[in-house]
mmCIF file of C-alpha atoms in Angstrom:
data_model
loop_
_atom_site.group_PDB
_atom_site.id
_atom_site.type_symbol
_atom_site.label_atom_id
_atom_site.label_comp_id
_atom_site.label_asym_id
_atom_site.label_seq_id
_atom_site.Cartn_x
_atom_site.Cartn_y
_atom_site.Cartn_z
ATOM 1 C CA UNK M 430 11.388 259.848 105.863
ATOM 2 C CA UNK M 431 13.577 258.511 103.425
ATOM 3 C CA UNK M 432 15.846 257.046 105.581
ATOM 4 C CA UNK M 433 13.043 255.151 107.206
ATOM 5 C CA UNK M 434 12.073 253.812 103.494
ATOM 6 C CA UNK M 435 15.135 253.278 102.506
ATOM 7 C CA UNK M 436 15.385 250.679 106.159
ATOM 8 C CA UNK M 437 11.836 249.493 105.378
ATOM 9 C CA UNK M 438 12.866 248.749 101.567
ATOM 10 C CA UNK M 439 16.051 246.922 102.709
ATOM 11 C CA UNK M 440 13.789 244.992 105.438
ATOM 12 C CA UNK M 441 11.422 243.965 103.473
ATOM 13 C CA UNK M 442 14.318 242.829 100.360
ATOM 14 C CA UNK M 443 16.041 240.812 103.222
ATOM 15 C CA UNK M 444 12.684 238.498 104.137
ATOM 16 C CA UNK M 445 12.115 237.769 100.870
ATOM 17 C CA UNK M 446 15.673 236.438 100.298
ATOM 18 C CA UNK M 447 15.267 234.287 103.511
ATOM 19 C CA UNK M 448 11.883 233.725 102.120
ATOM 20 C CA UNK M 449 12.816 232.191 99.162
ATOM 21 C CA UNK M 450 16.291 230.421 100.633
ATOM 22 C CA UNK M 451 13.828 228.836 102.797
ATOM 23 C CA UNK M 452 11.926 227.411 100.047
ATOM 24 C CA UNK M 453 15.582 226.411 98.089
ATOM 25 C CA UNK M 454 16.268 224.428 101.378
ATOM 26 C CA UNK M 455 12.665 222.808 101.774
ATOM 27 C CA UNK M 456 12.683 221.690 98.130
ATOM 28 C CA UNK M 457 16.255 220.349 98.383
ATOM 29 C CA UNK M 458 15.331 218.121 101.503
ATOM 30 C CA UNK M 459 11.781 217.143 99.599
ATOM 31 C CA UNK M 460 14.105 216.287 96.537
ATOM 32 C CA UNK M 461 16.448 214.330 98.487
ATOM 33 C CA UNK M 462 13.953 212.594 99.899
ATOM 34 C CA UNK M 463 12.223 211.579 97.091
ATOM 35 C CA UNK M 464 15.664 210.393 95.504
ATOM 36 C CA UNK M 465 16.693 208.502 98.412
ATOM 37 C CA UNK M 466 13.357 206.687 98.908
ATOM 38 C CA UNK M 467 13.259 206.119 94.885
ATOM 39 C CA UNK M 468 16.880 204.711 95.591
ATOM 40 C CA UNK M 469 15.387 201.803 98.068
ATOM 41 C CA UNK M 470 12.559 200.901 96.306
ATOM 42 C CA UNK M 471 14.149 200.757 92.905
ATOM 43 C CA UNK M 472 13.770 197.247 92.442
ATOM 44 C CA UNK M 473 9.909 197.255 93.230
ATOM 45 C CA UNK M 474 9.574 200.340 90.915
ATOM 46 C CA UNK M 475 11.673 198.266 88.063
ATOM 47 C CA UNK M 476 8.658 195.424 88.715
ATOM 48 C CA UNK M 477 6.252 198.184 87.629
ATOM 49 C CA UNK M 478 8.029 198.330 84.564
ATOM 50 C CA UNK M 479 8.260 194.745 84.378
ATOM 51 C CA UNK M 480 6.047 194.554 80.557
ATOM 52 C CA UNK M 481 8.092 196.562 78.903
ATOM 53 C CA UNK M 482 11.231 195.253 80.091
ATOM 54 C CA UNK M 483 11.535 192.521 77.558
ATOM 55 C CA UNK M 484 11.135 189.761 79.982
ATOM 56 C CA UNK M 485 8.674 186.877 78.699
ATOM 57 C CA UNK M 486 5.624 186.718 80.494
ATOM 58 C CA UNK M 487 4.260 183.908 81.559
ATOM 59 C CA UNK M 488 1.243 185.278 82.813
ATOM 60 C CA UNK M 489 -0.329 188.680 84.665
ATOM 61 C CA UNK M 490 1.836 188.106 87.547
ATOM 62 C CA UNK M 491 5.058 186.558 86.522
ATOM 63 C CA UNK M 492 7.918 187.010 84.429
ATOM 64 C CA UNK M 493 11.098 184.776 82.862
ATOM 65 C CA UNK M 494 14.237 186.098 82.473
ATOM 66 C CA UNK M 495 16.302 185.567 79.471
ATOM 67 C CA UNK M 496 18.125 183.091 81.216
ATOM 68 C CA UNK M 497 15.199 180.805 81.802
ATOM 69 C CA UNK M 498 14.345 178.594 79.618
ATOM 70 C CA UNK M 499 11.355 178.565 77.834
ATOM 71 C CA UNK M 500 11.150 174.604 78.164
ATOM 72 C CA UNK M 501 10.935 175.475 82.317
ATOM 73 C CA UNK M 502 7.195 177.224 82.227
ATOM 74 C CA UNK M 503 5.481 174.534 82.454
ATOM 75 C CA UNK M 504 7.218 173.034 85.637
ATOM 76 C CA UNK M 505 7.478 176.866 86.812
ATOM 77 C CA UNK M 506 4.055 177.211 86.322
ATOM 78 C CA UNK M 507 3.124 173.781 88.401
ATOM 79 C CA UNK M 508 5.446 174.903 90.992
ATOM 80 C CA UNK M 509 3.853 178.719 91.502
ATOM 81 C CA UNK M 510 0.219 176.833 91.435
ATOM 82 C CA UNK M 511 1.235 174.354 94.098
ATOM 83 C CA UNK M 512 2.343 177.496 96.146
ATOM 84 C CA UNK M 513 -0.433 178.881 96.506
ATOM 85 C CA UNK M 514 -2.040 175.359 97.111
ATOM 86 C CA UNK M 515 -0.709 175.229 100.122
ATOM 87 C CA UNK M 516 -1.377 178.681 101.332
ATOM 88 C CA UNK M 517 -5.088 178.123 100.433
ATOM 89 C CA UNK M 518 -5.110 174.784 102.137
ATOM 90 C CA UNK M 519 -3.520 176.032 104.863
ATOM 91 C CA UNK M 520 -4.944 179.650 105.871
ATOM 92 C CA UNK M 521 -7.684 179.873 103.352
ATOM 93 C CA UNK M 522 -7.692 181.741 99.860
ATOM 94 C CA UNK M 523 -5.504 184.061 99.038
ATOM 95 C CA UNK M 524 -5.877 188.154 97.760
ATOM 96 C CA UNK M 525 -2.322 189.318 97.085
ATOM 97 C CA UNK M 526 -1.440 189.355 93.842
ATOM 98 C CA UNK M 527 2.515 189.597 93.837
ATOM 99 C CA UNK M 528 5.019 189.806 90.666
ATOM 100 C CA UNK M 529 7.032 187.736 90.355
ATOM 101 C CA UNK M 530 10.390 188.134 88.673
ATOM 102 C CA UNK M 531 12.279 184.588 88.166
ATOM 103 C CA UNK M 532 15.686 184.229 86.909
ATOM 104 C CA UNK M 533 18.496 181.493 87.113
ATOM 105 C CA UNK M 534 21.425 183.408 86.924
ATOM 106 C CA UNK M 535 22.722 184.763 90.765
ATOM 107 C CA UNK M 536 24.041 187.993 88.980
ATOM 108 C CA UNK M 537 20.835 188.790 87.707
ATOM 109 C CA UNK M 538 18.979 188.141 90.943
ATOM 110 C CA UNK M 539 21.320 190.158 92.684
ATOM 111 C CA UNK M 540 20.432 193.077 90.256
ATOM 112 C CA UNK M 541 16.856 192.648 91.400
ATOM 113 C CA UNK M 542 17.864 192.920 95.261
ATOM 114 C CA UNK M 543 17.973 189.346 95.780
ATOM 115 C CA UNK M 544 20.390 186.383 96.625
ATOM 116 C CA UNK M 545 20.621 183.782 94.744
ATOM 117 C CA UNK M 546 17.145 181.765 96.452
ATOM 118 C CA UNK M 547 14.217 184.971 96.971
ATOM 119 C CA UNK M 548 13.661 188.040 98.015
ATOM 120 C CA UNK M 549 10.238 189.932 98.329
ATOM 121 C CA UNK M 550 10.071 194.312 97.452
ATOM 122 C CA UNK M 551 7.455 196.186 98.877
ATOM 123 C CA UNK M 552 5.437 198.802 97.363
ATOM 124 C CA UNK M 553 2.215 200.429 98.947
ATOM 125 C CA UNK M 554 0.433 198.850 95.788
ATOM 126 C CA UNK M 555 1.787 195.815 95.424
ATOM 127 C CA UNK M 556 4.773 193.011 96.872
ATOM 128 C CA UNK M 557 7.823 192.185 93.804
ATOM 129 C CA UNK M 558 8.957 188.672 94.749
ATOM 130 C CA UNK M 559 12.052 187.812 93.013
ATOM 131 C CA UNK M 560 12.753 184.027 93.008
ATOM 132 C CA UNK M 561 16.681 182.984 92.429
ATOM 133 C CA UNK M 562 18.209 179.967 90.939
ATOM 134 C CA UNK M 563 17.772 178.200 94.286
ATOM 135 C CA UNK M 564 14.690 179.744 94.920
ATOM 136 C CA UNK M 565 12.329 177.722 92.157
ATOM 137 C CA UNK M 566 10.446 175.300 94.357
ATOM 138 C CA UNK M 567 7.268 175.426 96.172
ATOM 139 C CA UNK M 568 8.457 175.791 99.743
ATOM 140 C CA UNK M 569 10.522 179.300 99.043
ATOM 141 C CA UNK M 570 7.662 180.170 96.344
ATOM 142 C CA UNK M 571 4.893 179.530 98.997
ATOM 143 C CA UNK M 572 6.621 181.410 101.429
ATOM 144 C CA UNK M 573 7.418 184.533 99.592
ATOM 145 C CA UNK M 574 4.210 184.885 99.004
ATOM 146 C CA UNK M 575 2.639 184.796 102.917
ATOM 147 C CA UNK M 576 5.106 187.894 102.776
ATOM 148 C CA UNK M 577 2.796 188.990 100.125
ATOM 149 C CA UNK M 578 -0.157 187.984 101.958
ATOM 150 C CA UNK M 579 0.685 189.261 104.946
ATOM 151 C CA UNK M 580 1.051 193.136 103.849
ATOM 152 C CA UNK M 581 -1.784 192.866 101.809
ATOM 153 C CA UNK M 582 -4.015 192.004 104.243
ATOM 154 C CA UNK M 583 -2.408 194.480 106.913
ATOM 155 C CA UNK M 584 -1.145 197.396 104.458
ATOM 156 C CA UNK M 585 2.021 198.746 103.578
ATOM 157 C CA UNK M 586 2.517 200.661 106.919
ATOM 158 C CA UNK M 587 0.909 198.200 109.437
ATOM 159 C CA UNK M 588 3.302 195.670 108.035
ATOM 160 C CA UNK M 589 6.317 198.039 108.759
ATOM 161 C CA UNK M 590 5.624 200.043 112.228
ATOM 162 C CA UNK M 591 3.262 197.458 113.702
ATOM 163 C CA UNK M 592 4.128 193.583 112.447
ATOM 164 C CA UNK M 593 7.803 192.520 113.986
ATOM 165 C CA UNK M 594 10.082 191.184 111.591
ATOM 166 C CA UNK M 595 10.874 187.920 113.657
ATOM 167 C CA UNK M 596 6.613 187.343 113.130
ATOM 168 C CA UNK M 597 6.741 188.230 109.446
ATOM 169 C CA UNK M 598 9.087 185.695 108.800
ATOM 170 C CA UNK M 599 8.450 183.133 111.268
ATOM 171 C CA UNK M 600 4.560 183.213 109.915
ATOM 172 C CA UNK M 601 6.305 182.703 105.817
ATOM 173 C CA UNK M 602 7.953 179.933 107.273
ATOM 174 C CA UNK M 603 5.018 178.118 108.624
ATOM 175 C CA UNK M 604 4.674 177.343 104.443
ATOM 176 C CA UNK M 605 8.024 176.699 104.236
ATOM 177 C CA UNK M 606 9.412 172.925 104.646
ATOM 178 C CA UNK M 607 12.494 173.015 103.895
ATOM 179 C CA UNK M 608 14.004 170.358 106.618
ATOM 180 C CA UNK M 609 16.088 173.087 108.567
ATOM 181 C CA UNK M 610 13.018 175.055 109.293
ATOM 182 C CA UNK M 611 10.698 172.234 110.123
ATOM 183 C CA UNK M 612 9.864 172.170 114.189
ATOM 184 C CA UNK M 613 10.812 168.841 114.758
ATOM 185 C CA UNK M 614 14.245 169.385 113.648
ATOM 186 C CA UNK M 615 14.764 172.549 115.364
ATOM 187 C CA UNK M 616 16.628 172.761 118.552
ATOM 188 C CA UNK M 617 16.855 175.863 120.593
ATOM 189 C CA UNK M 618 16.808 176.656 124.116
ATOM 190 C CA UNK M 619 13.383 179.027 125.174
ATOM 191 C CA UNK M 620 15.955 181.969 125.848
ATOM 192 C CA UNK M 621 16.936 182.305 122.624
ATOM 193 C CA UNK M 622 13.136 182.146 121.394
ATOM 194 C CA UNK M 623 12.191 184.751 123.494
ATOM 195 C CA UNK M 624 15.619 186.828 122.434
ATOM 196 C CA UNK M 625 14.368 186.881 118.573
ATOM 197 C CA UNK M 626 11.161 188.234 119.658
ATOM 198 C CA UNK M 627 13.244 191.252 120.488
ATOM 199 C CA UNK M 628 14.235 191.432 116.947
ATOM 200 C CA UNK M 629 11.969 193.982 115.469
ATOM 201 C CA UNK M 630 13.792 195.116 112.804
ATOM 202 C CA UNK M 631 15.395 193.858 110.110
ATOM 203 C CA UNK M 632 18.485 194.975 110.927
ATOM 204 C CA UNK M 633 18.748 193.048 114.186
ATOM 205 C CA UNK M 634 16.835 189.960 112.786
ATOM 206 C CA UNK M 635 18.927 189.921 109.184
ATOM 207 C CA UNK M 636 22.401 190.073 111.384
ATOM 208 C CA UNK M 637 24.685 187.328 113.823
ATOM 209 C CA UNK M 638 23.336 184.020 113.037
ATOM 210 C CA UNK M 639 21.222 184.257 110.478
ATOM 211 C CA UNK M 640 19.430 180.584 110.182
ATOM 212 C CA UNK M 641 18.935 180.711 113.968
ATOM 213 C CA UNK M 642 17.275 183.219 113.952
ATOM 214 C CA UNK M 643 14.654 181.871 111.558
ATOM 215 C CA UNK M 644 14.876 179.268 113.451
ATOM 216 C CA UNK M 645 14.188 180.588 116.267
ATOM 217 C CA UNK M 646 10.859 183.083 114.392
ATOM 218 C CA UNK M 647 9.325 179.565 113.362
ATOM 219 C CA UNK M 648 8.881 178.224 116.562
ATOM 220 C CA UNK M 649 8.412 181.847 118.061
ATOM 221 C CA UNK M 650 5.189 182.057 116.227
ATOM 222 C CA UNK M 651 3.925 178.363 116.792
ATOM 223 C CA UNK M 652 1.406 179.500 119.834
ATOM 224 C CA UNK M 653 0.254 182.830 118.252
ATOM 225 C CA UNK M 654 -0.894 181.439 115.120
ATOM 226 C CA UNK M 655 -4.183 179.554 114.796
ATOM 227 C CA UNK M 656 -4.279 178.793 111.361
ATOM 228 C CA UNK M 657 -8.140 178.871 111.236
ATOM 229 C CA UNK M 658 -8.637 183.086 112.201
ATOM 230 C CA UNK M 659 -4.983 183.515 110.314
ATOM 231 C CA UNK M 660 -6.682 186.455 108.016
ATOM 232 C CA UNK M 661 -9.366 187.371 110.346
ATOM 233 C CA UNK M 662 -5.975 188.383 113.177
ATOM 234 C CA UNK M 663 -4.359 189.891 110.089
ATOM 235 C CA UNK M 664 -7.565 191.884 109.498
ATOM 236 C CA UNK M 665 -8.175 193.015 113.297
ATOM 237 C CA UNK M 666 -4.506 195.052 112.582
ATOM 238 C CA UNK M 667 -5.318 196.606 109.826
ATOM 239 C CA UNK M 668 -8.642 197.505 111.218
ATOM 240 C CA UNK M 669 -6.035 199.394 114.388
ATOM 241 C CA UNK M 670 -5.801 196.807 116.597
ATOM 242 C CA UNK M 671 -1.955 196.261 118.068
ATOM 243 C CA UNK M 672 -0.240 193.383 117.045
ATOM 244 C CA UNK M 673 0.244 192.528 120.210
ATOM 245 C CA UNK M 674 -3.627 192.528 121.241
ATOM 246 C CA UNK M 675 -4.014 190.606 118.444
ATOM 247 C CA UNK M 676 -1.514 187.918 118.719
ATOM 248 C CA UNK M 677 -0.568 187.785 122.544
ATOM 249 C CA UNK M 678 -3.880 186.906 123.224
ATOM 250 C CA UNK M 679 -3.747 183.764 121.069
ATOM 251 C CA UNK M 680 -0.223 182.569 123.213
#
């Protein structure tokens, strides 16, 4: 009999050290998880922070860095307003309400994740849009924020498992006139239109040839956008409709 407790004892010692190795392991993978997503959205977490940062605030919203000069707010503050002008004008009024972080040194935009003209973070919450030195006029301001606009009226995980990347930006750019991105100056063959369509994630679409491939998003999206049921399409995917029985069925 004591031999058989003795085995029992020992049995019953040995599942609860894999018992509680198991947990070590499961908490170390949760942990690196958490660190590594933390890691990637570091820049839209610093936004959170963005009041107590010591960055002047120029409103709710938006936010000077030191390097800005105060004398810029109120031609800033023209340029944000004709933004979203244009986006109300051109797919109706707006919801998102973005930060936006805007500094005119390229060291400090690259700090926040961004080149030297935008960049937009995402956050289930909220969007960060970070506006460079040649980022500060209406067209990249305006189309930063139909990025906004775009996962706030689908949702943070619509935007990233269901919209394409090639139709997230080829949709910004339809606010977007900066002359290499305008249609009529645009000059691609219908094969490599239908390639970028392929591009679904940013890795593809951000690689090779970069400004063709916007390119090639702004006139992919000219047939499956009809500016007047813009939102309502938006709001049929977040509703669980497919993008592509949204969209297709516009083309």
């Amino acid at each position: 009999m004591k031999i058989i407790s003795a085995i029992n004892n020992k049995t019953i010692k040995i599942k609860t050290q894999v018992k509680r190795r198991i947990s070590i392991i499961l908490l170390s993978v949760i942990m690196i998880f958490m660190l590594t997503g933390a890691f990637f959205q570091r820049h839209s977490l610093a936004c959170e922070l963005l009041p107590f940062m010591g960055y002047e605030e120029l409103n709710r919203n938006v936010f000077l860095a030191s390097d800005v000069s105060s004398d810029r707010i109120d031609e800033l503050t023209e340029m944000i307003d004709l933004a979203v002008k244009r986006l109300t004008e051109t797919y109706g009024v707006p919801i998102a309400t973005p930060r936006i972080v805007i500094t005119s040194d390229v060291a400090v935009a690259a700090k926040w994740g961004s080149n030297e003209t935008g960049a937009m973070h995402r956050m289930p919450w909220c969007s960060c849009i970070v506006l460079g030195p040649e980022g500060q006029n209406v067209d990249v301001i305006a189309h930063e924020m139909l990025h906004a606009e775009l996962q706030r009226r689908v949702g943070l995980l619509k935007i990233l498992n269901e919209v394409p990347v090639w139709f997230d930006e080829g949709a910004a750019l339809t606010l977007d006139n900066r002359e290499p991105f305008l249609p009529e100056n645009i000059e691609l063959s219908d094969e490599k239109i239908l390639n970028v369509m392929t591009f679904d994630t940013h890795k593809a679409f951000f690689s090779g040839k970069i400004r063709e491939n916007y390119q090639s998003a702004r006139m992919a999206v000219i047939p499956l956008i009809r500016k007047e049921s813009f939102y309502e399409d938006l709001d049929r995917i977040k509703s669980g409709k497919s993008f592509h029985a949204v969209f297709y069925k516009n083309k």
